[in-house]
Amino acid sequence: MAQPASRRERPSTETHLEVDCLEDPAIRTRIQVFRDLLASCQGPHGKAKVIQNSLGGHVTWTKLSFRLLSVMSISTPVLKLITSAVQGHVQRFKDGGLFTANLCLSLLDGSLKTNVHRKLLIQFYERFVNVIDTYLGSSKCACKFEIDVFNLQQVMTLLRSLCGPKLSYMRIEVQDKLFAVFLDVFLSTIPSERQDFFSDRVHIQCFPNSDILESRCLKGLLIECPELSSVNEKTLHVTSVPNQKGFLKIKVAVVLESMSGDTEGLVDAMYETEHGVDVGDVVVERMLSLCQQLLRCGVRLLLCQRVIHPKVKVFLRQAGLLFVDRLGSSTIPYLRDLTGASPLSVLTVSTEEGWSGFGWLDGVTHQIWCDKSYLHLTQENSPIVTLILKSSVDEMLQEVKVLGQTSVHTLQLMLGAPHVLSGGGCWLSHVTAYLTAKVQEDKSKLLNEFECTESQLNASLETFTQCLLSVALRLTSDLSITTSGTVSNLTDAEYCHIWKSPNIDASNIHSKTSSCNCGLLDMASVGKFEYVSGRGLWKKQQIDWHKMAKVPEEDAFPRVVDPLVVMRNALKMAVATANTVLSICQYIHDGD
């Protein structure tokens, strides 16, 4: 019997769900490819990547994790989870993204090659990272150094370590110019007294098609003002009025709502109107009334986040009240910090009732930058600054912008946590040796606690240490020449730092290498060397960790450093993310 037509033509409801496991060869291959991709960006020999989607469009050139991960289209659930975790770390600390991703992916790849059960691996990894983190936070840590943020040489060392590898395509004099600008910005953002801020205190203005050497730090805020001429700078006559303390200053009002007459963004309620009454006209009249109140209160500068109605603009021009609209939500926090103003509501606030939310400025000037009109707002002793960045290449400009944010944020972190680690992979090699010695010392206790065999413990430790060392070696190795065999990596037995030298016998290294990768140790400080590679170190060597101590010189400071607070969080984030991925049995996603 034939079925009804309606049933024959019913569309198929078949689903296209796919189930993946970490052990699938395709997933393992993607993890390895993604790791190699990110690893090739890391360190002074890191290679930049050019990204463009399959449909064409904008081309992104970068070697920074922040930009790289944000423009890549990732569909594999495992990699999306890792990317999300790395981006969370970068959003908070502005640095350490490549380290976090490479260590996490290396742990996953290494864990899939071992025969130890995942649950046991997760427990061991948690213990291992806690041992290292405790050591890094202790006063006995031999690879940790205190940094003086007001010591020019130490701060420049930190900036060169942070940004130098990512700006390796620039001349040294250009790098030093940018570092000096970043340092000037940081010093200008230190407040004279403790206070809360709505912004990060550094407003960045980028100007393409310009000389990068013209980048500079500008006190106050530079905001675009199309209302004024972009041909000739105009002398502004903005009247000052006494503030609460009796000083003559320019009174400022900040509005977040739209002043275009559109009621949708103003009134979130039900209301009734009389026949023939236009609500838009009523709102505009209310705005004109507000502007009259502002004038009576002495306000001479109106800053609006959104759009101002043309009728209101005409009134403001005739009244001599300077205004700027379309500022955007990203600029408002800086304006609030600079002026001290609180946003006012165009419909509900009555400024004649002693409202105290106005802001104050010392000066407002008209400036022209790259054929565009700007207002320069200044306030004496304010920690709000504008970082002026210029470059002839737009992609380079975006790279420098991210590095400027990273540099200033890291230096600000150093005010609260003024410690750095030996860079160049030396701290990773050092803590790997410490972890190996600590596990050997507490082996019996660990075997009883985790109820495992000695071979399982050794296999887990070897996997973890191999991953740490492989990341450390990528920091200073040029992956394009690793197959040539011309360079060897060694470690000293006294401090366990990494040394890079020509491929010669370890006994002859004294004649070929002057210092370790971080620059802290020289040949006079060490004696015996051992080869090190990503396959592990100290596997059969018994380490007496108690003989290892800090460098004898109290004022010693490495030439390459990593910020402690950033690296500690990156290490914990990488291990926690790897453990999360290892704890998941299956990944279910839409195959379409």
Coordinates of N, CA, C and O in Angstrom, one line a residue, residues 438-549:
K438 N 63.2 16.2 44.1 CA 62.1 16.2 45.2 C 61.4 14.9 45.1 O 61.0 14.2 46.1
V439 N 61.1 14.4 43.9 CA 60.4 13.1 43.7 C 61.3 12.0 44.2 O 60.8 11.0 44.8
Q440 N 62.5 12.0 43.8 CA 63.4 11.0 44.3 C 63.5 10.9 45.8 O 63.6 9.9 46.4
E441 N 63.5 12.1 46.4 CA 63.6 12.2 47.9 C 62.3 11.6 48.5 O 62.4 11.0 49.6
D442 N 61.1 11.9 47.9 CA 59.9 11.5 48.5 C 59.2 10.3 47.8 O 58.0 10.1 47.8
K443 N 60.1 9.5 47.2 CA 59.5 8.4 46.3 C 58.7 7.4 47.1 O 57.5 7.1 46.7
S444 N 59.1 7.0 48.3 CA 58.4 6.0 49.1 C 57.0 6.6 49.5 O 56.0 5.9 49.5
K445 N 57.0 7.8 49.9 CA 55.8 8.5 50.3 C 54.8 8.6 49.2 O 53.6 8.4 49.4
L446 N 55.3 8.9 48.0 CA 54.4 9.1 46.9 C 53.8 7.8 46.4 O 52.7 7.7 46.0
L447 N 54.7 6.7 46.5 CA 54.2 5.4 46.1 C 53.0 4.9 47.0 O 52.0 4.3 46.5
N448 N 53.2 5.2 48.3 CA 52.1 4.8 49.2 C 50.9 5.7 49.0 O 49.7 5.2 49.1
E449 N 51.1 7.0 48.8 CA 49.9 7.9 48.7 C 49.1 7.6 47.5 O 47.9 7.6 47.5
F450 N 49.7 7.4 46.3 CA 49.0 7.2 45.1 C 48.8 5.7 44.8 O 48.1 5.4 43.8
E451 N 49.3 4.8 45.6 CA 49.1 3.4 45.4 C 49.4 2.9 44.0 O 48.6 2.3 43.3
C452 N 50.6 3.2 43.6 CA 51.1 2.9 42.2 C 52.4 2.2 42.3 O 53.1 2.1 43.4
T453 N 52.9 1.8 41.1 CA 54.2 1.2 41.1 C 55.3 2.2 40.8 O 55.0 3.3 40.4
E454 N 56.5 1.8 41.0 CA 57.6 2.8 40.8 C 57.7 3.1 39.3 O 58.1 4.2 39.0
S455 N 57.5 2.1 38.5 CA 57.6 2.4 37.0 C 56.5 3.4 36.6 O 56.8 4.2 35.7
Q456 N 55.3 3.4 37.2 CA 54.3 4.4 36.8 C 54.7 5.8 37.3 O 54.5 6.7 36.5
L457 N 55.3 5.9 38.5 CA 55.8 7.1 38.9 C 56.9 7.7 38.1 O 56.9 8.9 37.7
N458 N 57.8 6.8 37.7 CA 58.9 7.2 36.9 C 58.5 7.7 35.5 O 59.0 8.7 34.9
A459 N 57.5 6.9 34.9 CA 57.0 7.2 33.6 C 56.3 8.6 33.6 O 56.4 9.4 32.7
S460 N 55.5 8.8 34.6 CA 54.8 10.1 34.7 C 55.8 11.3 34.9 O 55.6 12.3 34.3
L461 N 56.8 11.1 35.8 CA 57.8 12.1 36.0 C 58.5 12.4 34.7 O 58.8 13.6 34.4
E462 N 58.9 11.3 34.0 CA 59.7 11.5 32.8 C 58.9 12.3 31.7 O 59.4 13.2 31.1
T463 N 57.6 12.0 31.6 CA 56.7 12.7 30.6 C 56.6 14.1 31.0 O 56.8 15.0 30.1
F464 N 56.4 14.4 32.3 CA 56.3 15.8 32.7 C 57.6 16.6 32.5 O 57.5 17.7 32.0
T465 N 58.7 16.0 32.9 CA 60.0 16.8 32.8 C 60.4 16.9 31.3 O 61.0 17.9 30.9
Q466 N 60.1 15.9 30.5 CA 60.4 16.0 29.1 C 59.6 17.2 28.5 O 60.2 18.0 27.6
C467 N 58.4 17.4 28.9 CA 57.6 18.5 28.3 C 58.1 19.8 28.8 O 58.2 20.8 28.0
L468 N 58.5 19.9 30.0 CA 59.1 21.2 30.5 C 60.4 21.5 29.8 O 60.6 22.7 29.3
L469 N 61.2 20.5 29.6 CA 62.5 20.7 28.9 C 62.3 21.1 27.4 O 63.0 21.9 26.8
S470 N 61.3 20.4 26.8 CA 61.1 20.6 25.4 C 60.6 22.1 25.1 O 61.1 22.7 24.2
V471 N 59.8 22.6 26.0 CA 59.4 24.0 25.9 C 60.6 24.9 26.2 O 60.7 26.0 25.5
A472 N 61.4 24.6 27.2 CA 62.6 25.4 27.5 C 63.5 25.5 26.3 O 64.1 26.5 25.9
L473 N 63.7 24.4 25.6 CA 64.7 24.4 24.4 C 64.1 25.1 23.3 O 64.9 25.7 22.5
R474 N 62.8 25.2 23.1 CA 62.2 25.9 22.0 C 62.4 27.4 22.2 O 62.3 28.1 21.2
L475 N 62.6 27.9 23.4 CA 62.8 29.3 23.6 C 64.0 29.9 23.0 O 64.0 31.0 22.6
T476 N 65.0 29.0 22.8 CA 66.3 29.5 22.2 C 66.7 28.8 21.0 O 67.8 29.1 20.4
S477 N 66.0 27.8 20.6 CA 66.4 27.0 19.4 C 65.7 27.5 18.2 O 64.5 27.8 18.2
D478 N 66.5 27.6 17.1 CA 65.9 27.9 15.8 C 65.5 26.6 15.1 O 66.3 25.7 14.7
L479 N 64.1 26.4 15.1 CA 63.6 25.1 14.6 C 63.9 24.8 13.2 O 63.9 23.7 12.7
S480 N 64.3 25.9 12.4 CA 64.6 25.6 11.0 C 66.0 25.0 10.8 O 66.3 24.5 9.7
I481 N 66.8 25.0 11.9 CA 68.2 24.4 11.7 C 68.4 23.3 12.7 O 69.6 22.8 12.9
T482 N 67.4 22.8 13.4 CA 67.6 21.8 14.4 C 68.1 20.5 13.8 O 68.8 19.7 14.4
T483 N 67.8 20.2 12.5 CA 68.2 19.0 11.9 C 69.7 19.0 11.4 O 70.2 18.0 11.0
S484 N 70.3 20.2 11.4 CA 71.6 20.3 10.9 C 72.7 19.8 11.9 O 73.8 19.5 11.6
G485 N 72.3 19.7 13.2 CA 73.2 19.2 14.2 C 74.4 20.1 14.5 O 75.4 19.7 15.0
T486 N 74.3 21.4 14.3 CA 75.4 22.4 14.5 C 75.4 22.9 15.9 O 76.3 23.6 16.3
V487 N 74.3 22.8 16.7 CA 74.1 23.4 18.0 C 73.7 22.4 19.0 O 72.9 21.5 18.7
S488 N 74.3 22.4 20.2 CA 74.0 21.5 21.3 C 73.5 22.3 22.5 O 73.9 23.4 22.7
N489 N 72.6 21.7 23.2 CA 72.2 22.3 24.5 C 72.7 21.5 25.6 O 72.6 20.2 25.6
L490 N 73.3 22.1 26.6 CA 73.9 21.5 27.7 C 73.4 22.1 29.0 O 72.8 23.2 29.0
T491 N 73.6 21.5 30.1 CA 73.3 22.0 31.4 C 74.4 21.8 32.4 O 75.1 20.8 32.3
D492 N 74.6 22.8 33.3 CA 75.6 22.6 34.3 C 75.1 21.8 35.5 O 73.9 21.9 35.8
A493 N 76.0 21.2 36.2 CA 75.6 20.3 37.3 C 75.3 21.1 38.6 O 74.7 20.7 39.5
E494 N 75.9 22.4 38.7 CA 75.8 23.1 39.9 C 74.4 23.9 40.0 O 73.8 23.8 41.0
Y495 N 74.0 24.5 38.9 CA 72.8 25.3 39.0 C 71.7 24.9 38.0 O 70.6 25.4 38.0
C496 N 72.0 23.9 37.1 CA 71.0 23.4 36.2 C 70.4 24.5 35.3 O 69.2 24.5 35.0
H497 N 71.3 25.4 34.8 CA 70.9 26.3 33.7 C 71.2 25.7 32.4 O 72.0 24.8 32.3
I498 N 70.6 26.2 31.3 CA 70.8 25.7 30.0 C 71.9 26.6 29.3 O 71.9 27.8 29.4
W499 N 72.8 25.9 28.6 CA 73.9 26.5 27.9 C 73.8 26.1 26.4 O 73.5 24.9 26.1
K500 N 74.0 27.0 25.5 CA 73.9 26.7 24.1 C 75.3 26.9 23.5 O 76.0 27.9 23.7
S501 N 75.7 25.9 22.7 CA 77.1 25.9 22.2 C 77.2 25.1 20.9 O 76.2 24.4 20.6
P502 N 78.3 25.3 20.1 CA 78.4 24.5 18.9 C 78.5 23.0 19.3 O 78.8 22.6 20.4
N503 N 78.2 22.2 18.3 CA 78.1 20.8 18.6 C 79.5 20.1 18.7 O 80.1 19.6 17.8
I504 N 80.0 20.3 20.0 CA 81.3 19.8 20.3 C 81.2 19.0 21.6 O 80.2 18.9 22.2
D505 N 82.3 18.4 21.9 CA 82.3 17.6 23.2 C 82.1 18.5 24.4 O 82.6 19.7 24.4
A506 N 81.4 18.0 25.3 CA 81.0 18.9 26.5 C 82.2 19.3 27.3 O 82.2 20.4 27.9
S507 N 83.3 18.6 27.2 CA 84.5 19.0 27.9 C 85.2 20.3 27.3 O 86.0 20.9 28.0
N508 N 84.9 20.6 26.1 CA 85.5 21.7 25.4 C 84.6 22.9 25.3 O 84.9 23.9 24.6
I509 N 83.5 22.9 26.0 CA 82.5 24.0 26.0 C 83.1 25.3 26.5 O 82.7 26.4 26.1
H510 N 84.0 25.2 27.4 CA 84.6 26.5 28.0 C 85.2 27.4 27.0 O 85.2 28.6 27.2
S511 N 85.7 26.8 25.9 CA 86.3 27.7 24.9 C 85.3 28.2 23.8 O 85.7 29.0 23.0
K512 N 84.1 27.8 23.9 CA 83.1 28.1 22.9 C 81.9 28.9 23.4 O 81.2 29.6 22.6
T513 N 81.7 28.9 24.7 CA 80.5 29.5 25.2 C 80.9 30.4 26.4 O 81.7 30.0 27.3
S514 N 80.3 31.6 26.5 CA 80.7 32.5 27.6 C 79.7 32.6 28.7 O 80.1 32.8 29.8
S515 N 78.4 32.3 28.5 CA 77.4 32.3 29.5 C 76.3 31.4 29.2 O 76.1 31.0 28.1
C516 N 75.4 31.2 30.2 CA 74.2 30.4 30.0 C 73.2 31.2 29.3 O 73.4 32.4 29.0
N517 N 72.0 30.6 29.0 CA 71.0 31.3 28.2 C 70.5 32.6 28.8 O 70.1 33.5 28.1
C518 N 70.4 32.6 30.1 CA 69.8 33.8 30.8 C 70.9 34.8 31.1 O 70.6 35.9 31.5
G519 N 72.2 34.4 30.8 CA 73.3 35.4 31.0 C 73.7 35.6 32.5 O 74.6 36.4 32.7
L520 N 73.2 34.8 33.4 CA 73.5 35.0 34.8 C 74.9 34.3 35.1 O 75.7 34.9 35.9
L521 N 75.1 33.2 34.6 CA 76.3 32.4 34.9 C 77.4 32.5 33.8 O 77.0 32.5 32.6
D522 N 78.6 32.5 34.2 CA 79.7 32.4 33.2 C 80.5 31.2 33.5 O 80.3 30.4 34.4
M523 N 81.6 31.0 32.7 CA 82.4 29.7 32.8 C 83.1 29.6 34.2 O 83.3 28.5 34.6
A524 N 83.4 30.7 34.8 CA 84.1 30.7 36.1 C 83.2 30.2 37.2 O 83.6 29.8 38.2
S525 N 81.9 30.2 37.0 CA 80.9 29.8 38.0 C 80.6 28.3 38.0 O 80.0 27.8 39.0
V526 N 80.9 27.6 36.9 CA 80.5 26.2 36.8 C 81.6 25.3 36.4 O 82.7 25.8 36.0
G527 N 81.4 24.0 36.5 CA 82.4 23.1 36.1 C 82.0 22.1 35.1 O 82.1 22.2 33.9
K528 N 81.2 21.1 35.6 CA 80.8 19.9 34.7 C 79.6 20.2 34.0 O 78.7 20.9 34.5
F529 N 79.5 19.7 32.7 CA 78.3 19.9 31.9 C 77.8 18.5 31.5 O 78.5 17.6 31.4
E530 N 76.5 18.5 31.2 CA 75.8 17.3 30.6 C 74.9 17.8 29.5 O 74.4 18.9 29.4
Y531 N 74.7 16.9 28.5 CA 73.9 17.2 27.4 C 72.4 17.1 27.8 O 72.0 16.3 28.7
V532 N 71.6 18.0 27.2 CA 70.2 18.0 27.5 C 69.4 18.1 26.2 O 69.8 18.7 25.3
S533 N 68.3 17.4 26.2 CA 67.4 17.4 25.0 C 66.0 17.2 25.5 O 65.7 17.0 26.7
G534 N 65.1 17.3 24.6 CA 63.7 17.1 24.9 C 63.3 15.7 25.4 O 62.2 15.5 25.9
R535 N 64.3 14.8 25.3 CA 64.0 13.4 25.7 C 64.2 13.3 27.2 O 64.1 12.2 27.8
G536 N 64.6 14.4 27.9 CA 64.8 14.3 29.3 C 66.2 14.4 29.8 O 67.1 14.3 29.0
L537 N 66.3 14.7 31.1 CA 67.6 14.8 31.7 C 67.5 14.3 33.1 O 66.5 14.2 33.7
W538 N 68.7 13.9 33.7 CA 68.7 13.5 35.1 C 67.9 12.2 35.3 O 67.4 11.9 36.4
K539 N 67.7 11.4 34.2 CA 67.0 10.2 34.3 C 67.7 9.2 35.1 O 67.1 8.5 36.0
K540 N 69.0 9.1 34.9 CA 69.8 8.1 35.7 C 70.7 8.8 36.7 O 71.4 8.1 37.4
Q541 N 70.8 10.1 36.6 CA 71.7 10.8 37.5 C 71.1 11.1 38.8 O 70.0 11.6 38.9
Q542 N 71.8 10.8 39.9 CA 71.4 11.1 41.2 C 71.8 12.5 41.6 O 72.9 12.8 41.6
I543 N 70.8 13.4 41.9 CA 71.0 14.8 42.2 C 71.0 15.0 43.7 O 70.0 14.6 44.3
D544 N 72.0 15.7 44.2 CA 72.0 16.1 45.6 C 71.6 17.6 45.5 O 72.4 18.5 45.4
W545 N 70.3 17.8 45.6 CA 69.8 19.2 45.5 C 70.2 20.1 46.6 O 70.3 21.3 46.4
H546 N 70.5 19.6 47.7 CA 70.9 20.5 48.8 C 72.2 21.2 48.6 O 72.6 22.2 49.2
K547 N 73.0 20.7 47.6 CA 74.3 21.3 47.3 C 74.1 22.5 46.3 O 75.0 23.3 46.1
M548 N 72.9 22.6 45.7 CA 72.6 23.6 44.8 C 72.1 24.8 45.5 O 71.2 24.8 46.4
A549 N 72.7 26.0 45.3 CA 72.4 27.2 46.0 C 72.3 28.4 45.0 O 72.5 28.2 43.8

